[in-house]
mmCIF file of C-alpha atoms and ligand atoms in Angstrom:
data_model
loop_
_atom_site.group_PDB
_atom_site.id
_atom_site.type_symbol
_atom_site.label_atom_id
_atom_site.label_comp_id
_atom_site.label_asym_id
_atom_site.label_seq_id
_atom_site.Cartn_x
_atom_site.Cartn_y
_atom_site.Cartn_z
ATOM 1 C CA UNK A 1 34.990 16.298 -4.559
ATOM 2 C CA UNK A 2 31.496 14.993 -4.075
ATOM 3 C CA UNK A 3 30.901 11.289 -3.634
ATOM 4 C CA UNK A 4 28.273 10.974 -6.337
ATOM 5 C CA UNK A 5 28.117 8.758 -9.362
ATOM 6 C CA UNK A 6 28.992 10.342 -12.684
ATOM 7 C CA UNK A 7 28.943 9.080 -16.242
ATOM 8 C CA UNK A 8 32.679 8.526 -16.143
ATOM 9 C CA UNK A 9 32.678 6.401 -12.975
ATOM 10 C CA UNK A 10 30.934 3.081 -12.295
ATOM 11 C CA UNK A 11 27.813 3.107 -10.181
ATOM 12 C CA UNK A 12 28.860 2.431 -6.601
ATOM 13 C CA UNK A 13 26.116 -0.147 -5.958
ATOM 14 C CA UNK A 14 25.975 -2.356 -9.047
ATOM 15 C CA UNK A 15 24.128 -5.083 -7.083
ATOM 16 C CA UNK A 16 20.880 -3.112 -7.114
ATOM 17 C CA UNK A 17 18.709 -4.499 -9.897
ATOM 18 C CA UNK A 18 17.319 -1.299 -11.257
ATOM 19 C CA UNK A 19 16.146 -1.432 -13.952
ATOM 20 C CA UNK A 20 14.891 -5.025 -14.043
ATOM 21 C CA UNK A 21 11.646 -6.810 -14.908
ATOM 22 C CA UNK A 22 11.362 -8.285 -11.441
ATOM 23 C CA UNK A 23 11.527 -4.897 -9.796
ATOM 24 C CA UNK A 24 9.069 -3.268 -12.214
ATOM 25 C CA UNK A 25 6.577 -6.124 -11.907
ATOM 26 C CA UNK A 26 6.727 -5.965 -8.107
ATOM 27 C CA UNK A 27 6.130 -2.210 -8.183
ATOM 28 C CA UNK A 28 3.317 -2.534 -10.717
ATOM 29 C CA UNK A 29 1.552 -5.220 -8.691
ATOM 30 C CA UNK A 30 1.830 -3.089 -5.586
ATOM 31 C CA UNK A 31 0.318 -0.110 -7.487
ATOM 32 C CA UNK A 32 -2.631 -2.280 -8.517
ATOM 33 C CA UNK A 33 -3.363 -2.722 -4.804
ATOM 34 C CA UNK A 34 -2.670 0.883 -3.836
ATOM 35 C CA UNK A 35 -6.262 1.378 -2.622
ATOM 36 C CA UNK A 36 -6.688 -1.847 -0.640
ATOM 37 C CA UNK A 37 -3.113 -2.213 0.607
ATOM 38 C CA UNK A 38 -1.515 1.236 0.618
ATOM 39 C CA UNK A 39 0.992 0.312 3.333
ATOM 40 C CA UNK A 40 2.560 -2.400 1.199
ATOM 41 C CA UNK A 41 2.484 -0.223 -1.919
ATOM 42 C CA UNK A 42 4.118 2.808 -0.343
ATOM 43 C CA UNK A 43 6.620 0.941 1.797
ATOM 44 C CA UNK A 44 7.818 -0.918 -1.317
ATOM 45 C CA UNK A 45 8.005 2.335 -3.292
ATOM 46 C CA UNK A 46 9.856 4.031 -0.432
ATOM 47 C CA UNK A 47 12.428 1.218 -0.233
ATOM 48 C CA UNK A 48 12.865 1.322 -3.987
ATOM 49 C CA UNK A 49 13.265 5.103 -4.070
ATOM 50 C CA UNK A 50 15.821 5.165 -1.272
ATOM 51 C CA UNK A 51 17.678 2.380 -3.083
ATOM 52 C CA UNK A 52 17.778 4.701 -6.095
ATOM 53 C CA UNK A 53 19.139 7.572 -4.022
ATOM 54 C CA UNK A 54 21.818 5.298 -2.570
ATOM 55 C CA UNK A 55 22.702 3.960 -6.018
ATOM 56 C CA UNK A 56 23.631 7.479 -7.100
ATOM 57 C CA UNK A 57 24.916 8.903 -3.848
ATOM 58 C CA UNK A 58 26.042 6.148 -1.502
ATOM 59 C CA UNK A 59 24.521 5.211 1.891
ATOM 60 C CA UNK A 60 22.217 7.836 3.342
ATOM 61 C CA UNK A 61 23.161 6.990 6.942
ATOM 62 C CA UNK A 62 24.212 10.133 8.767
ATOM 63 C CA UNK A 63 23.087 12.413 5.941
ATOM 64 C CA UNK A 64 20.534 15.193 6.185
ATOM 65 C CA UNK A 65 17.576 14.459 3.935
ATOM 66 C CA UNK A 66 14.739 16.868 3.199
ATOM 67 C CA UNK A 67 11.538 15.277 1.876
ATOM 68 C CA UNK A 68 9.408 17.950 0.214
ATOM 69 C CA UNK A 69 5.706 17.217 -0.284
ATOM 70 C CA UNK A 70 6.241 13.855 1.345
ATOM 71 C CA UNK A 71 2.565 13.193 2.135
ATOM 72 C CA UNK A 72 2.164 10.853 5.100
ATOM 73 C CA UNK A 73 5.910 10.393 5.437
ATOM 74 C CA UNK A 74 6.652 6.863 4.206
ATOM 75 C CA UNK A 75 9.785 8.053 2.396
ATOM 76 C CA UNK A 76 10.971 10.026 5.416
ATOM 77 C CA UNK A 77 10.422 6.909 7.535
ATOM 78 C CA UNK A 78 12.499 4.773 5.160
ATOM 79 C CA UNK A 79 15.346 7.313 5.097
ATOM 80 C CA UNK A 80 15.308 7.309 8.913
ATOM 81 C CA UNK A 81 15.240 3.515 9.023
ATOM 82 C CA UNK A 82 18.522 3.617 7.105
ATOM 83 C CA UNK A 83 20.083 6.046 9.539
ATOM 84 C CA UNK A 84 19.526 9.368 7.764
ATOM 85 C CA UNK A 85 18.461 12.549 9.533
ATOM 86 C CA UNK A 86 15.316 12.925 7.470
ATOM 87 C CA UNK A 87 12.747 15.707 7.734
ATOM 88 C CA UNK A 88 9.295 15.864 6.218
ATOM 89 C CA UNK A 89 7.878 19.105 4.803
ATOM 90 C CA UNK A 90 4.257 18.844 3.717
ATOM 91 C CA UNK A 91 1.738 21.679 3.239
ATOM 92 C CA UNK A 92 -1.466 19.656 3.504
ATOM 93 C CA UNK A 93 -2.499 18.460 6.967
ATOM 94 C CA UNK A 94 -4.866 15.918 5.470
ATOM 95 C CA UNK A 95 -2.032 14.366 3.470
ATOM 96 C CA UNK A 96 0.018 14.060 6.660
ATOM 97 C CA UNK A 97 -2.688 11.763 8.065
ATOM 98 C CA UNK A 98 -3.006 10.433 11.615
ATOM 99 C CA UNK A 99 0.542 9.313 12.226
ATOM 100 C CA UNK A 100 3.032 11.663 10.589
ATOM 101 C CA UNK A 101 6.694 11.106 11.400
ATOM 102 C CA UNK A 102 7.993 12.971 14.460
ATOM 103 C CA UNK A 103 8.924 16.535 13.721
ATOM 104 C CA UNK A 104 6.975 16.774 10.462
ATOM 105 C CA UNK A 105 6.753 20.404 9.365
ATOM 106 C CA UNK A 106 3.715 21.936 7.703
ATOM 107 C CA UNK A 107 5.381 23.955 4.963
ATOM 108 C CA UNK A 108 5.030 24.822 1.322
ATOM 109 C CA UNK A 109 7.732 23.670 -1.065
ATOM 110 C CA UNK A 110 7.878 27.151 -2.607
ATOM 111 C CA UNK A 111 9.153 28.595 0.649
ATOM 112 C CA UNK A 112 10.853 26.074 2.876
ATOM 113 C CA UNK A 113 11.743 27.194 6.414
ATOM 114 C CA UNK A 114 15.359 26.140 5.911
ATOM 115 C CA UNK A 115 18.722 27.846 5.510
ATOM 116 C CA UNK A 116 20.519 27.625 2.170
ATOM 117 C CA UNK A 117 22.452 24.414 1.576
ATOM 118 C CA UNK A 118 21.361 22.458 4.667
ATOM 119 C CA UNK A 119 20.420 19.233 2.870
ATOM 120 C CA UNK A 120 22.761 16.526 1.629
ATOM 121 C CA UNK A 121 19.802 15.013 -0.214
ATOM 122 C CA UNK A 122 16.637 16.823 -1.244
ATOM 123 C CA UNK A 123 13.903 14.429 -2.186
ATOM 124 C CA UNK A 124 10.649 15.158 -3.977
ATOM 125 C CA UNK A 125 8.476 12.331 -5.243
ATOM 126 C CA UNK A 126 5.431 13.030 -7.384
ATOM 127 C CA UNK A 127 4.944 16.628 -6.300
ATOM 128 C CA UNK A 128 6.052 18.660 -9.338
ATOM 129 C CA UNK A 129 2.840 17.956 -11.281
ATOM 130 C CA UNK A 130 0.858 19.325 -8.323
ATOM 131 C CA UNK A 131 2.427 22.784 -8.276
ATOM 132 C CA UNK A 132 1.442 25.665 -10.533
ATOM 133 C CA UNK A 133 4.992 27.002 -10.878
ATOM 134 C CA UNK A 134 7.403 24.060 -11.242
ATOM 135 C CA UNK A 135 10.447 26.263 -11.900
ATOM 136 C CA UNK A 136 10.080 28.156 -8.621
ATOM 137 C CA UNK A 137 9.522 24.859 -6.829
ATOM 138 C CA UNK A 138 12.741 23.424 -8.323
ATOM 139 C CA UNK A 139 14.662 26.586 -7.406
ATOM 140 C CA UNK A 140 13.668 26.108 -3.780
ATOM 141 C CA UNK A 141 14.818 22.472 -3.831
ATOM 142 C CA UNK A 142 18.152 23.641 -5.232
ATOM 143 C CA UNK A 143 18.489 26.443 -2.682
ATOM 144 C CA UNK A 144 18.234 24.129 0.328
ATOM 145 C CA UNK A 145 20.667 21.556 -1.120
ATOM 146 C CA UNK A 146 24.357 21.914 -0.282
ATOM 147 C CA UNK A 147 26.851 22.268 -3.132
ATOM 148 C CA UNK A 148 27.656 18.708 -4.206
ATOM 149 C CA UNK A 149 24.399 17.460 -2.709
ATOM 150 C CA UNK A 150 21.856 15.372 -4.580
ATOM 151 C CA UNK A 151 18.340 16.264 -5.671
ATOM 152 C CA UNK A 152 15.894 13.430 -6.385
ATOM 153 C CA UNK A 153 12.999 14.861 -8.366
ATOM 154 C CA UNK A 154 10.319 12.662 -9.878
ATOM 155 C CA UNK A 155 6.923 13.428 -11.351
ATOM 156 C CA UNK A 156 4.194 11.922 -13.476
ATOM 157 C CA UNK A 157 4.050 13.932 -16.685
ATOM 158 C CA UNK A 158 0.728 14.897 -18.225
ATOM 159 C CA UNK A 159 0.866 12.657 -21.306
ATOM 160 C CA UNK A 160 1.865 9.609 -19.269
ATOM 161 C CA UNK A 161 -0.820 6.893 -19.220
ATOM 162 C CA UNK A 162 -1.107 7.808 -15.513
ATOM 163 C CA UNK A 163 -0.995 11.576 -16.185
ATOM 164 C CA UNK A 164 -4.645 12.087 -15.227
ATOM 165 C CA UNK A 165 -4.116 10.298 -11.903
ATOM 166 C CA UNK A 166 -7.435 8.842 -10.646
ATOM 167 C CA UNK A 167 -9.151 9.732 -13.942
ATOM 168 C CA UNK A 168 -6.413 8.250 -16.140
ATOM 169 C CA UNK A 169 -6.204 7.205 -18.924
ATOM 170 C CA UNK A 170 -9.300 9.180 -19.905
ATOM 171 C CA UNK A 171 -7.360 12.452 -19.616
ATOM 172 C CA UNK A 172 -6.240 11.726 -23.197
ATOM 173 C CA UNK A 173 -9.810 12.688 -24.164
ATOM 174 C CA UNK A 174 -9.688 15.881 -22.098
ATOM 175 C CA UNK A 175 -9.493 16.623 -18.389
ATOM 176 C CA UNK A 176 -13.098 17.766 -17.938
ATOM 177 C CA UNK A 177 -14.511 14.774 -19.713
ATOM 178 C CA UNK A 178 -12.288 12.451 -17.697
ATOM 179 C CA UNK A 179 -13.314 14.050 -14.383
ATOM 180 C CA UNK A 180 -17.002 13.828 -15.295
ATOM 181 C CA UNK A 181 -16.584 10.181 -16.200
ATOM 182 C CA UNK A 182 -14.878 9.510 -12.870
ATOM 183 C CA UNK A 183 -17.790 11.071 -10.975
ATOM 184 C CA UNK A 184 -20.338 9.072 -12.957
ATOM 185 C CA UNK A 185 -18.517 5.814 -12.351
ATOM 186 C CA UNK A 186 -17.657 6.215 -8.655
ATOM 187 C CA UNK A 187 -20.336 8.617 -7.417
ATOM 188 C CA UNK A 188 -17.538 10.727 -5.904
ATOM 189 C CA UNK A 189 -15.895 13.951 -6.975
ATOM 190 C CA UNK A 190 -12.342 13.392 -8.193
ATOM 191 C CA UNK A 191 -9.534 14.521 -5.904
ATOM 192 C CA UNK A 192 -7.697 16.319 -8.681
ATOM 193 C CA UNK A 193 -8.778 19.207 -10.881
ATOM 194 C CA UNK A 194 -6.593 20.317 -13.762
ATOM 195 C CA UNK A 195 -5.288 23.819 -13.144
ATOM 196 C CA UNK A 196 -6.063 23.680 -9.406
ATOM 197 C CA UNK A 197 -4.097 20.831 -7.854
ATOM 198 C CA UNK A 198 -2.870 19.007 -10.956
ATOM 199 C CA UNK A 199 -0.935 20.634 -13.784
ATOM 200 C CA UNK A 200 0.070 19.523 -17.257
ATOM 201 C CA UNK A 201 3.843 19.190 -16.862
ATOM 202 C CA UNK A 202 5.727 17.871 -19.887
ATOM 203 C CA UNK A 203 9.093 16.135 -20.104
ATOM 204 C CA UNK A 204 10.678 18.124 -22.973
ATOM 205 C CA UNK A 205 10.209 21.603 -21.465
ATOM 206 C CA UNK A 206 11.154 20.371 -17.982
ATOM 207 C CA UNK A 207 14.410 18.896 -19.285
ATOM 208 C CA UNK A 208 15.222 22.086 -21.177
ATOM 209 C CA UNK A 209 14.594 24.144 -18.052
ATOM 210 C CA UNK A 210 16.774 22.077 -15.727
ATOM 211 C CA UNK A 211 19.546 21.778 -18.327
ATOM 212 C CA UNK A 212 19.557 25.549 -18.746
ATOM 213 C CA UNK A 213 20.245 26.081 -15.046
ATOM 214 C CA UNK A 214 23.799 26.795 -13.979
ATOM 215 C CA UNK A 215 23.259 25.740 -10.353
ATOM 216 C CA UNK A 216 22.609 22.042 -11.039
ATOM 217 C CA UNK A 217 24.049 19.307 -13.233
ATOM 218 C CA UNK A 218 21.757 16.604 -14.594
ATOM 219 C CA UNK A 219 23.302 13.305 -13.479
ATOM 220 C CA UNK A 220 20.469 11.232 -14.891
ATOM 221 C CA UNK A 221 17.135 11.774 -16.611
ATOM 222 C CA UNK A 222 15.324 8.454 -16.681
ATOM 223 C CA UNK A 223 12.064 6.637 -16.320
ATOM 224 C CA UNK A 224 11.536 5.949 -12.627
ATOM 225 C CA UNK A 225 9.844 2.564 -13.092
ATOM 226 C CA UNK A 226 10.808 1.165 -16.483
ATOM 227 C CA UNK A 227 12.368 -2.333 -16.518
ATOM 228 C CA UNK A 228 14.846 -1.549 -19.319
ATOM 229 C CA UNK A 229 16.222 1.376 -21.362
ATOM 230 C CA UNK A 230 15.243 3.683 -18.523
ATOM 231 C CA UNK A 231 17.463 6.527 -19.753
ATOM 232 C CA UNK A 232 17.067 5.811 -23.481
ATOM 233 C CA UNK A 233 13.304 6.280 -23.480
ATOM 234 C CA UNK A 234 13.730 9.822 -22.170
ATOM 235 C CA UNK A 235 15.943 10.703 -25.149
ATOM 236 C CA UNK A 236 13.183 10.245 -27.747
ATOM 237 C CA UNK A 237 11.241 13.503 -28.213
ATOM 238 C CA UNK A 238 7.503 12.937 -28.520
ATOM 239 C CA UNK A 239 7.628 9.248 -27.647
ATOM 240 C CA UNK A 240 9.028 10.031 -24.199
ATOM 241 C CA UNK A 241 5.961 12.058 -23.270
ATOM 242 C CA UNK A 242 3.837 8.898 -23.404
ATOM 243 C CA UNK A 243 6.361 6.137 -22.778
ATOM 244 C CA UNK A 244 8.311 7.389 -19.753
ATOM 245 C CA UNK A 245 5.354 7.155 -17.318
ATOM 246 C CA UNK A 246 7.228 8.986 -14.593
ATOM 247 C CA UNK A 247 10.334 11.081 -15.086
ATOM 248 C CA UNK A 248 13.100 10.771 -12.510
ATOM 249 C CA UNK A 249 15.708 13.512 -12.491
ATOM 250 C CA UNK A 250 18.852 13.028 -10.464
ATOM 251 C CA UNK A 251 20.481 16.413 -10.112
ATOM 252 C CA UNK A 252 23.741 17.423 -8.498
ATOM 253 C CA UNK A 253 23.957 20.887 -6.923
ATOM 254 C CA UNK A 254 26.888 22.783 -8.428
ATOM 255 C CA UNK A 255 29.322 24.774 -6.295
ATOM 256 C CA UNK A 256 28.418 28.480 -6.214
HETATM 257 C C1 SAM B 1 0.750 12.670 -5.088
HETATM 258 S S1 SAM B 1 1.202 13.294 -3.522
HETATM 259 C C2 SAM B 1 2.838 12.627 -3.359
HETATM 260 C C3 SAM B 1 3.152 12.262 -1.942
HETATM 261 C C4 SAM B 1 4.487 11.543 -1.792
HETATM 262 N N1 SAM B 1 5.604 12.421 -2.072
HETATM 263 C C5 SAM B 1 4.535 10.311 -2.686
HETATM 264 O O1 SAM B 1 5.356 10.247 -3.620
HETATM 265 O O2 SAM B 1 3.757 9.380 -2.440
HETATM 266 C C6 SAM B 1 1.524 14.986 -3.862
HETATM 267 C C7 SAM B 1 1.957 15.743 -2.637
HETATM 268 O O3 SAM B 1 2.416 17.032 -3.019
HETATM 269 C C8 SAM B 1 2.046 17.920 -1.997
HETATM 270 N N2 SAM B 1 2.127 19.295 -2.499
HETATM 271 C C9 SAM B 1 1.268 19.944 -3.300
HETATM 272 N N3 SAM B 1 1.665 21.219 -3.488
HETATM 273 C C10 SAM B 1 2.815 21.364 -2.793
HETATM 274 C C11 SAM B 1 3.709 22.439 -2.575
HETATM 275 N N4 SAM B 1 3.506 23.652 -3.104
HETATM 276 N N5 SAM B 1 4.788 22.229 -1.792
HETATM 277 C C12 SAM B 1 5.019 21.007 -1.264
HETATM 278 N N6 SAM B 1 4.207 19.967 -1.428
HETATM 279 C C13 SAM B 1 3.121 20.136 -2.180
HETATM 280 C C14 SAM B 1 0.657 17.466 -1.646
HETATM 281 O O4 SAM B 1 0.194 17.997 -0.429
HETATM 282 C C15 SAM B 1 0.835 15.962 -1.616
HETATM 283 O O5 SAM B 1 1.247 15.497 -0.368
#
């Protein structure tokens, strides 16, 4: 029997205030200062995300955690701070930055250099919208997770107000127009180009695809940041594409 939370059992850490206004406001304020104080923003987000993992799966201490597309490694660092054996896999050396966590591996999430089922927790934050083939990416996350293990998969969907990333919310008027506007306003080329390193991933099709899989069970499909009705908002077709902001899927790897 796995130790995870299920709909029929109470959450093991009811003290964690997620969702709550206080938490969402703190996260939102940190996002507003992402450019001038990235350390605060990402350390807060990392603490919050690991809290979410622990809320569904219990303490991560002693567990093997695989962080796929983890950028500079703030999530890996937080998992390690809590006693997990956490490993960062990131394909882009620039994203790793100057001080990646020890043992960071340069690797693509489509083809992780890992045996099947090695991870107790597989963690992927805001990567799915950056890969051209999300289904293959998810399959690889599932492959490296042990039966009974947890998969934390979050992404910003295309019709989210933040879907266009640095050129949001102008992506609602079209990606090319939004990119051109960004260049005019900042004098710099945008980091993201639709179809190259940012893809229009939608909530409805993603949910249908993960629910159709027989190797994972969807424990929760919820808004990652919302202060209330975090699961309810994801149940409303159409509305959810705009209102969810960022979809968080908590998946449990099924036994073979
Ligand atoms: C928006 S950043 C997210 C970084 C970090 N996970 C976070 O939540 O702050 C997207 C990351 O996805 C990575 N990425 C893009 N394509 C990838 C792939 N095929 N496999 C693994 N990571 C990928 C990028 O290099 C980048 O570090």
